[in-house]
mmCIF file of C-alpha atoms in Angstrom:
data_model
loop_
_atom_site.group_PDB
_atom_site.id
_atom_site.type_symbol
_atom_site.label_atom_id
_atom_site.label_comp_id
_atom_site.label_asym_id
_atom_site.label_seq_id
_atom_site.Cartn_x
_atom_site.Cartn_y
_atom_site.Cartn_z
ATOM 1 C CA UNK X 1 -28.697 2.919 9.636
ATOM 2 C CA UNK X 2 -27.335 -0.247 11.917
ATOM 3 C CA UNK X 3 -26.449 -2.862 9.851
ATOM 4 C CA UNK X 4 -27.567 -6.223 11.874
ATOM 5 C CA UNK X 5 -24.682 -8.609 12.837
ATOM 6 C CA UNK X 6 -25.621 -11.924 12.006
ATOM 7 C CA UNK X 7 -23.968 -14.468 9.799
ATOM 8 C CA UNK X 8 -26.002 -13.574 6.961
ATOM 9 C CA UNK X 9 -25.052 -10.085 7.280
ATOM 10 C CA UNK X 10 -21.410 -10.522 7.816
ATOM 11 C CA UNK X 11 -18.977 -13.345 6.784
ATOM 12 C CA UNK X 12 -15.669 -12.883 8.832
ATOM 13 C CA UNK X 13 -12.752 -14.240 6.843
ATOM 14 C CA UNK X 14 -9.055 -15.006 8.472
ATOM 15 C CA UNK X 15 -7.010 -16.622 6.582
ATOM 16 C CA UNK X 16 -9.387 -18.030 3.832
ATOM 17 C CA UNK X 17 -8.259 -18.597 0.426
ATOM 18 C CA UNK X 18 -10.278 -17.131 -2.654
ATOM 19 C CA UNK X 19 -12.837 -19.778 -2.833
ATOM 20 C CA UNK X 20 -14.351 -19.088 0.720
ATOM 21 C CA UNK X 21 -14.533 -15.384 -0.140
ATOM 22 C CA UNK X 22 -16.251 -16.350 -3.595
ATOM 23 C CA UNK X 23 -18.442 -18.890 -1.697
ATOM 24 C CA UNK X 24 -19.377 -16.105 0.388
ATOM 25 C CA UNK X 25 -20.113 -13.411 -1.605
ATOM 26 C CA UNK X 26 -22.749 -16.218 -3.423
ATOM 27 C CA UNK X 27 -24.331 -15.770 0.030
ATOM 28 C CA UNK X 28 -25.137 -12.349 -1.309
ATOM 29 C CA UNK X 29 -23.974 -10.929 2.441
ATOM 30 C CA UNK X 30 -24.582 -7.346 3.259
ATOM 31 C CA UNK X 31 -21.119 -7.187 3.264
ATOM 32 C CA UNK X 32 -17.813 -8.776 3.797
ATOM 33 C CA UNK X 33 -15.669 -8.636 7.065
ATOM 34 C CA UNK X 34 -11.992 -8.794 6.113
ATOM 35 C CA UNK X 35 -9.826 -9.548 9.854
ATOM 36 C CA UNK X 36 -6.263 -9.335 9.348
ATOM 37 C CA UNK X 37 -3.436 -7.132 8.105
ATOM 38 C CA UNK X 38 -3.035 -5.189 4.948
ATOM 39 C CA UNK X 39 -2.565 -8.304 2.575
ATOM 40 C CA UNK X 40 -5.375 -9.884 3.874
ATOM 41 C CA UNK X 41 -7.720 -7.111 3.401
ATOM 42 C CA UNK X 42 -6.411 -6.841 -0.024
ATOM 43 C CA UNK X 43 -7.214 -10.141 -0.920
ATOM 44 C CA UNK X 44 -10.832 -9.545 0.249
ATOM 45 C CA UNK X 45 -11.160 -6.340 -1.258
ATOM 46 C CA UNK X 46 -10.018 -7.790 -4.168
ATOM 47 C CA UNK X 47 -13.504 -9.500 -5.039
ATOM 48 C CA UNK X 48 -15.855 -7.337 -2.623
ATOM 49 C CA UNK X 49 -14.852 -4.219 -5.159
ATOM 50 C CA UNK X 50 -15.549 -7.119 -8.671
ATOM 51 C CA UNK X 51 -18.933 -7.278 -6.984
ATOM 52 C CA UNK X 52 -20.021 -3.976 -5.319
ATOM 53 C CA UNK X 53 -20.418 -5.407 -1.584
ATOM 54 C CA UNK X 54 -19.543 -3.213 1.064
ATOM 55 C CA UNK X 55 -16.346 -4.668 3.183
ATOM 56 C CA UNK X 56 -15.556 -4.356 6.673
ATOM 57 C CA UNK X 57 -11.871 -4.240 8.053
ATOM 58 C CA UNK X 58 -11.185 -5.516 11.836
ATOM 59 C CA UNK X 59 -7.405 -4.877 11.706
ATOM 60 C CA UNK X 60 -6.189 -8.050 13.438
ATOM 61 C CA UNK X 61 -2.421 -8.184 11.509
ATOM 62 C CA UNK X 62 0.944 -6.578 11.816
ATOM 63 C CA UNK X 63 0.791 -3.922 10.017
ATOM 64 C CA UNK X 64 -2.703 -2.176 9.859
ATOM 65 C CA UNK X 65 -2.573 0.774 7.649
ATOM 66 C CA UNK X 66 -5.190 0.906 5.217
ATOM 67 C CA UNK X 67 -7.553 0.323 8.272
ATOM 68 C CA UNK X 68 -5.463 3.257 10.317
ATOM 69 C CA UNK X 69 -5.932 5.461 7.121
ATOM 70 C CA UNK X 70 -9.612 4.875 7.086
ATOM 71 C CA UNK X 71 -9.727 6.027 11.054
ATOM 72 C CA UNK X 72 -10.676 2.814 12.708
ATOM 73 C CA UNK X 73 -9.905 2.008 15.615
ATOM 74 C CA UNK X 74 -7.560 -0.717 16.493
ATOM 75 C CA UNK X 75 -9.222 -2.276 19.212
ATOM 76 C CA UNK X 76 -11.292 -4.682 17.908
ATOM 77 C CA UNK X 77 -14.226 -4.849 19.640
ATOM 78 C CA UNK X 78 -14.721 -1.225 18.671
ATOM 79 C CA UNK X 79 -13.834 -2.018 15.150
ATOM 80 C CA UNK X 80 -16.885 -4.346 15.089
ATOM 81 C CA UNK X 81 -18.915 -1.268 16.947
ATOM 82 C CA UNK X 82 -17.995 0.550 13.497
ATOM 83 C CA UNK X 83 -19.199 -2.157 11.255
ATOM 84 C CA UNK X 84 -21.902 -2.806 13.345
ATOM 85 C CA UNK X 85 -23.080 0.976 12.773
ATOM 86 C CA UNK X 86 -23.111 0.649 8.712
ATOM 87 C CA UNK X 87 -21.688 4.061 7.997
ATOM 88 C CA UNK X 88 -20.709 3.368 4.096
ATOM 89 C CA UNK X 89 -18.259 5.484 2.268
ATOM 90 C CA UNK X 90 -16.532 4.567 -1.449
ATOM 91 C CA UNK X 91 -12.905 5.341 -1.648
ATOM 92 C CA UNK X 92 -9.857 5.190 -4.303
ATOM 93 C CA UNK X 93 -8.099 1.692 -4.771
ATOM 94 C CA UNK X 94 -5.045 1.539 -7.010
ATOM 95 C CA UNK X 95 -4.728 -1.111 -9.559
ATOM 96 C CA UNK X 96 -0.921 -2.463 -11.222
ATOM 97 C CA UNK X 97 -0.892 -5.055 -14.004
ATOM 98 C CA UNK X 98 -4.780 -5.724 -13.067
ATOM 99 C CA UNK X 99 -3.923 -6.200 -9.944
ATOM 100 C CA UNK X 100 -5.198 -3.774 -6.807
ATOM 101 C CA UNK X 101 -3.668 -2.122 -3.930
ATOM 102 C CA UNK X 102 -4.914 -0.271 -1.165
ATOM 103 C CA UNK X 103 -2.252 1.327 0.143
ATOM 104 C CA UNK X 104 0.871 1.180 -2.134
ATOM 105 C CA UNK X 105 2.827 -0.429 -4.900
ATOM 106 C CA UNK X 106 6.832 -0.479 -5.608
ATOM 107 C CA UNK X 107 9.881 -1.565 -7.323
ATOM 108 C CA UNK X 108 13.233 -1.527 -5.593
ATOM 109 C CA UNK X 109 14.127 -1.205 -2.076
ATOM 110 C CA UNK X 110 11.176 -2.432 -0.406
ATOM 111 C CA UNK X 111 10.623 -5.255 -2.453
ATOM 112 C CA UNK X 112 14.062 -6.554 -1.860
ATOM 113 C CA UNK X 113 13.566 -6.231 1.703
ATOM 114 C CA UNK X 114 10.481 -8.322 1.983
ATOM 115 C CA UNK X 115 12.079 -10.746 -0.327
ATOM 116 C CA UNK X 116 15.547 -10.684 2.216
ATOM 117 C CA UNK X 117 13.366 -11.269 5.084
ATOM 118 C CA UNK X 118 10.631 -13.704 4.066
ATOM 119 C CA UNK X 119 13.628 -16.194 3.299
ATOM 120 C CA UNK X 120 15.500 -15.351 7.018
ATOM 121 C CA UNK X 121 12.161 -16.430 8.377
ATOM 122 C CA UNK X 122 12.196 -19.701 6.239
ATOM 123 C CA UNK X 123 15.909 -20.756 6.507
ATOM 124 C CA UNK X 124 16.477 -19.706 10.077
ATOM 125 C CA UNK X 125 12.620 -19.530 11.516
ATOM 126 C CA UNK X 126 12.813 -16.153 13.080
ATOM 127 C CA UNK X 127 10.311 -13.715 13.493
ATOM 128 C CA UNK X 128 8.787 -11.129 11.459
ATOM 129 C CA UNK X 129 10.010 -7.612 13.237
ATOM 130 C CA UNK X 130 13.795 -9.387 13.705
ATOM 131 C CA UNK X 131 13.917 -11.103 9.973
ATOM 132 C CA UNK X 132 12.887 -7.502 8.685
ATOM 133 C CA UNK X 133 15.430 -5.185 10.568
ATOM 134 C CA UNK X 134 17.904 -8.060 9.346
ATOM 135 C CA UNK X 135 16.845 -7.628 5.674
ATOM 136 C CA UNK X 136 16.684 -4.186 6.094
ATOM 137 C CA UNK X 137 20.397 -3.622 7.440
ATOM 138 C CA UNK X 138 21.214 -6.089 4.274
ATOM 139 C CA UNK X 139 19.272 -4.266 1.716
ATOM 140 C CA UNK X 140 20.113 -0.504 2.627
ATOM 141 C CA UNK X 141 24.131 -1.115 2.770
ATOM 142 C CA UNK X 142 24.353 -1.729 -0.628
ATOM 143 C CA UNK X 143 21.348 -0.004 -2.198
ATOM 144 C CA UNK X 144 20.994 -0.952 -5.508
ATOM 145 C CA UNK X 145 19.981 1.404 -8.194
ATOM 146 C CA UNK X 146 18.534 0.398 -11.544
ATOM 147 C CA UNK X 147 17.221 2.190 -14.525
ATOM 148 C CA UNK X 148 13.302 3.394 -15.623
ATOM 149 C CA UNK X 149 11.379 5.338 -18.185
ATOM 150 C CA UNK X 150 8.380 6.210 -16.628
ATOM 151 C CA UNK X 151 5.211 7.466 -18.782
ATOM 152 C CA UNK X 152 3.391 10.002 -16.612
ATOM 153 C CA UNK X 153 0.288 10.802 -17.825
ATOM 154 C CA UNK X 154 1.756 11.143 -21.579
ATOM 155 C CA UNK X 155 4.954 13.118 -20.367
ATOM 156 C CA UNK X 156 8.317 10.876 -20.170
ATOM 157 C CA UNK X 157 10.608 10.731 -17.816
ATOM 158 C CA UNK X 158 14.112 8.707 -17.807
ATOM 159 C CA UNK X 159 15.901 8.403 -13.922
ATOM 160 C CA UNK X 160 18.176 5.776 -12.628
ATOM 161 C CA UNK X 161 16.553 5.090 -8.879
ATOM 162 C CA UNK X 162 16.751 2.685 -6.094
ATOM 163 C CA UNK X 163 13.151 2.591 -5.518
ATOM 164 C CA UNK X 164 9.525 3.517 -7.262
ATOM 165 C CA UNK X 165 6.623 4.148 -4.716
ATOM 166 C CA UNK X 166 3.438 4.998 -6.261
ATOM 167 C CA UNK X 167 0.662 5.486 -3.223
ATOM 168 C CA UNK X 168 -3.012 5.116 -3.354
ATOM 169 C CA UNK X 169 -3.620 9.045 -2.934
ATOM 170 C CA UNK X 170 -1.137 11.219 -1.234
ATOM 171 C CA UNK X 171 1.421 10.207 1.998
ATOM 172 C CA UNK X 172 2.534 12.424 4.271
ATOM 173 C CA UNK X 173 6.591 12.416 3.493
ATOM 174 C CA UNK X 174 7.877 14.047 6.685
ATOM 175 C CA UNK X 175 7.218 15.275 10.113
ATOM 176 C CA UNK X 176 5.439 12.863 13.186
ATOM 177 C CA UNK X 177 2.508 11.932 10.400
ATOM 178 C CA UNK X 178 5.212 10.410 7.719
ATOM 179 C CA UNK X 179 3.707 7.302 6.183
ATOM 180 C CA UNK X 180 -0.156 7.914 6.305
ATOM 181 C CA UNK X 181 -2.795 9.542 4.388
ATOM 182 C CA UNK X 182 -4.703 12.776 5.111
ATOM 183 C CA UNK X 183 -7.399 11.255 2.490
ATOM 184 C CA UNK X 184 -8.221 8.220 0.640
ATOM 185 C CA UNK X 185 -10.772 9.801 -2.037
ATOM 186 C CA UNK X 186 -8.302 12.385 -3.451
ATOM 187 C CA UNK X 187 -8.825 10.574 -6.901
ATOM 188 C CA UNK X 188 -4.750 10.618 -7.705
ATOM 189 C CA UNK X 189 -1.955 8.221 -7.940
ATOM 190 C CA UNK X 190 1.046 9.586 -5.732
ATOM 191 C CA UNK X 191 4.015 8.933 -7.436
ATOM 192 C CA UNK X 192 8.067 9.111 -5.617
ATOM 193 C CA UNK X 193 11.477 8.338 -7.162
ATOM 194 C CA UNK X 194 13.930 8.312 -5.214
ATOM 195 C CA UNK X 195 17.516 9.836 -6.173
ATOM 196 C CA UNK X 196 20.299 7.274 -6.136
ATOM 197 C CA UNK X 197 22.280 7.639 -2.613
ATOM 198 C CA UNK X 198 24.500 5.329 -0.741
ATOM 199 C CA UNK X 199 23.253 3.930 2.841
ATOM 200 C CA UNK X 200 24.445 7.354 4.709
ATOM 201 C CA UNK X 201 22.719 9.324 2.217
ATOM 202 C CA UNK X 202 19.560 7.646 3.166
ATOM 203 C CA UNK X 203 20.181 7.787 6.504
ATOM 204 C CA UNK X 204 20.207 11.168 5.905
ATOM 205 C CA UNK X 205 16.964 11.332 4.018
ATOM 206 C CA UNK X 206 15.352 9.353 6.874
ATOM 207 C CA UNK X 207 16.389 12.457 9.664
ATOM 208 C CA UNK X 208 15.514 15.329 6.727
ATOM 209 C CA UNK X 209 11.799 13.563 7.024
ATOM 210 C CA UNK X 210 11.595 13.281 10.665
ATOM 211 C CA UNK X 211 12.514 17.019 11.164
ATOM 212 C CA UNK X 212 10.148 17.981 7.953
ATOM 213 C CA UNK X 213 13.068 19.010 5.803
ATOM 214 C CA UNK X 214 12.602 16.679 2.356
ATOM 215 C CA UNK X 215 13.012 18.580 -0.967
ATOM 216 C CA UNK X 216 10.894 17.309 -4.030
ATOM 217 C CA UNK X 217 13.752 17.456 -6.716
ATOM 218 C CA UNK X 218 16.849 17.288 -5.035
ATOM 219 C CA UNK X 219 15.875 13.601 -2.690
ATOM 220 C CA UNK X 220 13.026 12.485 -4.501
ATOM 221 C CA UNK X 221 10.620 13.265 -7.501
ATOM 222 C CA UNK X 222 7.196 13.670 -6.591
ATOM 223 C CA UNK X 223 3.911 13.320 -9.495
ATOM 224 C CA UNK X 224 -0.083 12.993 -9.048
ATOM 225 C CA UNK X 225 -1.390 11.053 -11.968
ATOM 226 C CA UNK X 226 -4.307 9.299 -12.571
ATOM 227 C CA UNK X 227 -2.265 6.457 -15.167
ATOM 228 C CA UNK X 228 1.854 5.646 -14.695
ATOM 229 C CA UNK X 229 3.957 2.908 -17.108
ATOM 230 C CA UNK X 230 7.038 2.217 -15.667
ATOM 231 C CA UNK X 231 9.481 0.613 -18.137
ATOM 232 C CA UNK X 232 11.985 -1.663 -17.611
ATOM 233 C CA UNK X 233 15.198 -3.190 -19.384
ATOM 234 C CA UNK X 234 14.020 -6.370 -17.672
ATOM 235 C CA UNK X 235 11.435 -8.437 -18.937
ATOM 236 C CA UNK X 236 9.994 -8.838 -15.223
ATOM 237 C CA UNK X 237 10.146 -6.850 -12.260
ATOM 238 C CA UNK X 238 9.369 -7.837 -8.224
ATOM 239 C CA UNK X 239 6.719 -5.424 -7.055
ATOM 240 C CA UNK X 240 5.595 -4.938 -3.536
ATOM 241 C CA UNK X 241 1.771 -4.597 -3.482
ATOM 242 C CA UNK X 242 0.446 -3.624 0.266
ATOM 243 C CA UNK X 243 3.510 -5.698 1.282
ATOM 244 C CA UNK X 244 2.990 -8.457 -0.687
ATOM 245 C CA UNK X 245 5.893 -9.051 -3.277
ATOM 246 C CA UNK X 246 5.336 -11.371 -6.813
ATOM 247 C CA UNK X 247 6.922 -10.536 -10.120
ATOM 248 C CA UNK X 248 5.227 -9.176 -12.863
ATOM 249 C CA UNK X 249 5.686 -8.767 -16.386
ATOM 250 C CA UNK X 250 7.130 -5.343 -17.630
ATOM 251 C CA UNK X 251 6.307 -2.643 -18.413
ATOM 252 C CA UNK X 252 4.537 -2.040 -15.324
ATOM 253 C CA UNK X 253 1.136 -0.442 -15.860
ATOM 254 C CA UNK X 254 -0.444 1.587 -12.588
ATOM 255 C CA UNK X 255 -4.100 3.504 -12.772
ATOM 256 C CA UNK X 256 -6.614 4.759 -10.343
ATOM 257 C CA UNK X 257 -9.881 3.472 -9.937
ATOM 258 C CA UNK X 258 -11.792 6.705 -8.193
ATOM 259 C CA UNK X 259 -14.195 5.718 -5.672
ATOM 260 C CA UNK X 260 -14.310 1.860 -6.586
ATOM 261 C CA UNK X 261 -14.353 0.061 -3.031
ATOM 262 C CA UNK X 262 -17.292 0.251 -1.110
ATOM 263 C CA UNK X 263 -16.095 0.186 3.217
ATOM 264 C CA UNK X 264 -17.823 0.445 6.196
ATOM 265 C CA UNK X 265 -16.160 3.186 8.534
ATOM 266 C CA UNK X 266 -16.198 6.067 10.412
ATOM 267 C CA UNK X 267 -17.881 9.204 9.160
ATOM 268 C CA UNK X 268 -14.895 11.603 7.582
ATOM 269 C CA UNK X 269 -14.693 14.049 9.259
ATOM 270 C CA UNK X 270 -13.202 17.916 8.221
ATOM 271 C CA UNK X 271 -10.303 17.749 11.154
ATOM 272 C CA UNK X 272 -9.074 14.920 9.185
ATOM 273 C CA UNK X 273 -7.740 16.916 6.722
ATOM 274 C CA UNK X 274 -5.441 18.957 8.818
ATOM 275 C CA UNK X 275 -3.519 15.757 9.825
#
């Protein structure tokens, strides 16, 4: 099937606030075209999944990786080609507090660094890639640990960590793929804690991923789950949410919704797999 491009078939939103999506989806579209980076499309996808419409990513932001996960392209115009050819497939968003995530959601690290940089970039009005390798320097010289029960499933687990990453179906930890995902219908929560280390030891960690040499157990635990609580001795927590950071009420309350986001995209195909 090719899905006509017209403006009743496709409502391109960039930089639009909630109302413009909801206005559109009234339009009853054929689907929704999201064009931006990862928290854009999240906003989108936000409402396209409350109301079953298909959505369409042209990645158009920073950082692109829910659409590099899905195996679009990232030139645009072929982007569009892919929407244009209305291949539909339904894959696995994450939800935390209510919320959803395409990609990720964490406490710790990650969070602080976001934090770190979005305020560089208001006080000093630098850019994005220099306020973050700022932050970053900032945030991983003094890594600071902090203490969780997490609820896995009904099984308990106590750690004191520096950061809580729980992925929208598995990531590839190590090796030239690190950061992706081989699938994004898997119908599991990936869930890492990271061991408390000083700066050098994650240094360290960094060069055991790049050479494939990361040990579930002694750097990180690693869990599938379909639900995750993560307690806190704080009544609220900052969590990133496909690098987006707000505060949220604790305990922190993760779950899987299989197969609950309609996209347009390439066929999958089985070489994907090996990735």
């Amino acid at each position: 099937m090719t899905l006509p491009v017209t403006k009743e078939a496709m409502v391109a939103l960039l930089n639009s606030g909630v109302g413009a999506i909801v206005d559109a989806l009234a339009t009853r579209p054929a689907c929704i075209i999201a064009a931006g980076g990862d928290g854009t499309v999240n906003a989108v996808a936000q409402r396209t999944v409350e109301a079953g419409v298909p959505l369409g990513v042209l990645p158009s932001g920073t950082l692109n990786h829910f659409a590099g996960d899905l195996g679009l392209p990232d030139s645009l115009e072929e982007a569009a080609a892919v929407i244009a050819r209305g291949h539909e497939r339904t894959v696995d968003v994450g939800e935390v507090n209510g919320k959803l995530f395409l990609n990720n959601a964490s406490l710790g690290l990650y969070a602080s660094m976001v934090v770190q940089r979005e305020r560089l970039q208001e006080k000093h009005g630098i850019g994005k890639w220099r306020a973050l390798l700022q932050a970053g320097w900032s945030v991983l010289r003094h890594p600071h640990t902090f203490s969780v029960v997490l609820h896995i499933d009904g099984e308990e687990l106590r750690r004191r960590t520096p950061f809580v990453f729980v992925g929208n179906n598995d990531y590839v930890l190590q090796g030239p793929h690190a950061g992706a995902r081989k699938s994004l219908d898997d119908g599991c929560l990936s869930v890492y804690v990271l061991r408390p280390c000083g700066p050098w030891g994650l240094v360290a960690l960094a060069l055991r991923a790049l050479f494939g040499r990361i040990a579930d157990g002694r750097d990180l635990d690693v869990f599938h789950a379909s639900e995750l609580v993560v307690e806190s001795t704080h009544g609220s927590v900052r969590v990133a949410r496909d690098g987006e950071v707000e505060r949220t009420d604790a305990p922190v309350r993760f779950r899987l919704r299989p197969l609950a986001l309609r996209v347009l995209a390439p066929e999958k195909h089985p070489q994907a797999e090996t990735v």
